Amino acid sequence: MSEKITAPLISRVITDDQCIACGACLSACPPDNVRSTFNSFRGAFEAEIVSPESCVGCDKPCDSVCPSIAIDFVKARAAINRGNPDDLNPSRDGWIRSVQLGWSSNYRDDGVSSSGGVLRALVANSLKVNRPVVCLAVDPDDDKLKPRLLTGIEDLKFVPGSIYHSTSFAGAIDLIRMADRPVMLVAIPCQLAGILQYISTCEKNLSKNIEVIAGLICGWMFSHHSLSAFAKYKEISEPIIDARYRGGDRVGKLKLITQDKELLFDRRDFKSAQERIDYRSSFSTDYNRLRCRGCEDHLNMLADVAVGDAWLGRTSTKKISVVVARTSVGESMVRELESSGQINLEPSSFEDLIESQSRNLVFDTIARKINKQLKEAGKKTPQYTYNDSDGIVSVSFLDRLQFNVEMFFRRIVRKKHFKLYRVLMVVRHPLLLLRLLLDIISLRK
Ligand SMILES: Cc1cc2nc3c(=O)[nH]c(=O)nc-3n(C[C@H](O)[C@H](O)[C@H](O)COP(=O)(O)OP(=O)(O)OC[C@H]3O[C@@H](n4cnc5c(N)ncnc54)[C@H](O)[C@@H]3O)c2cc1C
């Protein structure tokens, strides 16, 4: 009798738009039956099961590592603990040993780093002390963004600043395995969760190849549709190869890169309501990956040190990073950088973290509400396990309305009805409509 095919749960993760292309399932699948692919409907990289028939008789290790099915932060953290029991006991919102503000004199204003350049300084220091780095980087030969193993300081020039649109993280686990000495790993929260979940479940040995983890604080990632929409509104016909959302300063210019041009758009200096509308209708949260909207780990709980932008009232004119040391390893690495003069630090607090990131992000309020509604609708959402008594949220009528409006707009984006989206955006935001009317009146005069 032939064995019945039971599809792995990750197929639900993929169809329900919860995959983030972390690459954990690719490594876990014994017959290499999962690959990373670009889904043009969702405008994002995700996993794809090559041949569902090959899932016959398999005990589905892909499911056991997928951070969009379940992620146990305590287990994942324990897998890479370097012997300090203090690092195993999470406080509220994960492991926080200290919060500081920081900036690097070398990298803050290099035109690449998106905030105070602290993460870049950490990467540079790691390379200087001969510790390789696994991070997203550009291949100088084919100009593609992929996880790479950097081995020398000269490789730093191929390390991009923050990449806000979907990319595939697949391959990082292979690089950690291949490294001939322990590495620094740089990752956003979902990528890191996938890697550590894979290590704690399938290949515990690999933990010794990771010496330190530097994480990015991450609010969300756009789908590629945002770029296509912007190109359409701006009548850019050549395909956009890459985009830099930040450049020059705190908000910065949007740089679109085509085969032979770099196009710069100012993000603040809108000359007309039309431009403002184009911008708003290309970069709204309707373009975010659904998985990002339900992410309950924006502050990168599994990193040794997590770095983000310190958007504080008192520092508003400067590019400064907020630096969260989460483990003893992270804390000593940050102190080392300070004492050798590579970064400047000043004391900060959890309240500053809330001011810089917003309560919604720090306490994952919106994410939890979205996940609750998705669950009610029978969709797959991650099961997060952490020490947290504030996990329960109530969903109001207004929350449900907002969620349904967002899902409606997301469908329009995914069907690439960008012009319709722009019109509806104006209807949705009366202020935009008012500005447009004022522009039309002043043109007539
Ligand atoms: C998708 C995304 C969302 C973000 N959202 C927030 C937010 O909500 N709040 C906030 O404070 N900051 C956010 N950031 C900014 C991020 O925290 C900063 O990059 C960080 O402060 C480090 O800044 P830096 O100037 O020191 O280094 P940068 O030079 O900006 O960072 C470079 C390092 O980050 C790595 N990297 C860049 N993009 C990615 C990516 N997509 N995935 C994995 N690694 C990557 C590079 O390989 C490199 O090692 C986001 C960044 C990204 C990529």
mmCIF file of C-alpha atoms in Angstrom, residues 102-104 106-121 123 159-165 186 188 215-220 243-253 267 306-311 315-322 357:
data_model
loop_
_atom_site.group_PDB
_atom_site.id
_atom_site.type_symbol
_atom_site.label_atom_id
_atom_site.label_comp_id
_atom_site.label_asym_id
_atom_site.label_seq_id
_atom_site.Cartn_x
_atom_site.Cartn_y
_atom_site.Cartn_z
ATOM 1 C CA GLY A 102 25.981 55.297 20.568
ATOM 2 C CA TRP A 103 27.614 56.451 17.384
ATOM 3 C CA SER A 104 30.749 55.724 15.446
ATOM 4 C CA ASN A 106 34.099 56.531 11.357
ATOM 5 C CA TYR A 107 30.817 55.167 10.042
ATOM 6 C CA ARG A 108 27.972 57.440 11.127
ATOM 7 C CA ASP A 109 28.364 59.748 8.156
ATOM 8 C CA ASP A 110 29.717 57.322 5.564
ATOM 9 C CA GLY A 111 26.527 57.634 3.478
ATOM 10 C CA VAL A 112 25.822 53.918 3.911
ATOM 11 C CA SER A 113 25.002 53.370 7.588
ATOM 12 C CA SER A 114 21.416 54.090 8.401
ATOM 13 C CA SER A 115 21.780 55.214 11.985
ATOM 14 C CA GLY A 116 24.811 55.890 14.181
ATOM 15 C CA GLY A 117 26.988 53.372 12.347
ATOM 16 C CA VAL A 118 27.401 51.260 15.515
ATOM 17 C CA LEU A 119 26.545 48.029 13.751
ATOM 18 C CA ARG A 120 29.010 48.834 10.995
ATOM 19 C CA ALA A 121 31.668 49.555 13.649
ATOM 20 C CA VAL A 123 31.344 44.452 11.887
ATOM 21 C CA VAL A 159 28.329 45.523 3.172
ATOM 22 C CA PRO A 160 25.180 47.530 2.501
ATOM 23 C CA GLY A 161 23.263 49.698 4.946
ATOM 24 C CA SER A 162 19.774 48.708 5.995
ATOM 25 C CA ILE A 163 17.889 46.770 3.315
ATOM 26 C CA TYR A 164 14.202 47.460 3.833
ATOM 27 C CA HIS A 165 12.837 45.298 1.031
ATOM 28 C CA VAL A 186 24.526 39.898 11.782
ATOM 29 C CA ILE A 188 17.292 40.809 11.595
ATOM 30 C CA GLY A 215 21.135 42.090 15.594
ATOM 31 C CA LEU A 216 19.183 44.836 13.901
ATOM 32 C CA ILE A 217 16.067 46.225 15.510
ATOM 33 C CA CYS A 218 13.492 45.793 12.762
ATOM 34 C CA GLY A 219 10.011 47.239 12.399
ATOM 35 C CA TRP A 220 9.100 45.668 9.084
ATOM 36 C CA ALA A 243 16.809 50.637 -3.479
ATOM 37 C CA ARG A 244 18.335 52.472 -0.534
ATOM 38 C CA TYR A 245 15.693 53.985 1.672
ATOM 39 C CA ARG A 246 18.052 56.011 3.774
ATOM 40 C CA GLY A 247 20.937 58.213 2.813
ATOM 41 C CA GLY A 248 22.598 61.318 4.085
ATOM 42 C CA ASP A 249 20.666 61.927 7.247
ATOM 43 C CA ARG A 250 17.959 60.795 9.636
ATOM 44 C CA VAL A 251 15.208 60.458 7.065
ATOM 45 C CA GLY A 252 17.322 60.777 3.983
ATOM 46 C CA LYS A 253 16.747 60.373 0.299
ATOM 47 C CA ARG A 267 11.628 62.053 1.180
ATOM 48 C CA ALA A 306 20.681 44.725 19.217
ATOM 49 C CA VAL A 307 21.091 48.057 17.414
ATOM 50 C CA GLY A 308 18.430 50.435 16.126
ATOM 51 C CA ASP A 309 17.788 54.096 15.430
ATOM 52 C CA ALA A 310 17.502 56.384 18.434
ATOM 53 C CA TRP A 311 14.800 58.735 17.298
ATOM 54 C CA THR A 315 18.797 63.797 19.726
ATOM 55 C CA SER A 316 16.590 64.647 16.777
ATOM 56 C CA THR A 317 19.257 66.483 14.819
ATOM 57 C CA LYS A 318 21.852 63.709 14.992
ATOM 58 C CA LYS A 319 22.109 60.167 13.639
ATOM 59 C CA ILE A 320 22.427 58.069 16.771
ATOM 60 C CA SER A 321 21.976 54.366 17.434
ATOM 61 C CA VAL A 322 20.199 52.818 20.358
ATOM 62 C CA GLN A 357 10.613 52.748 18.669
#
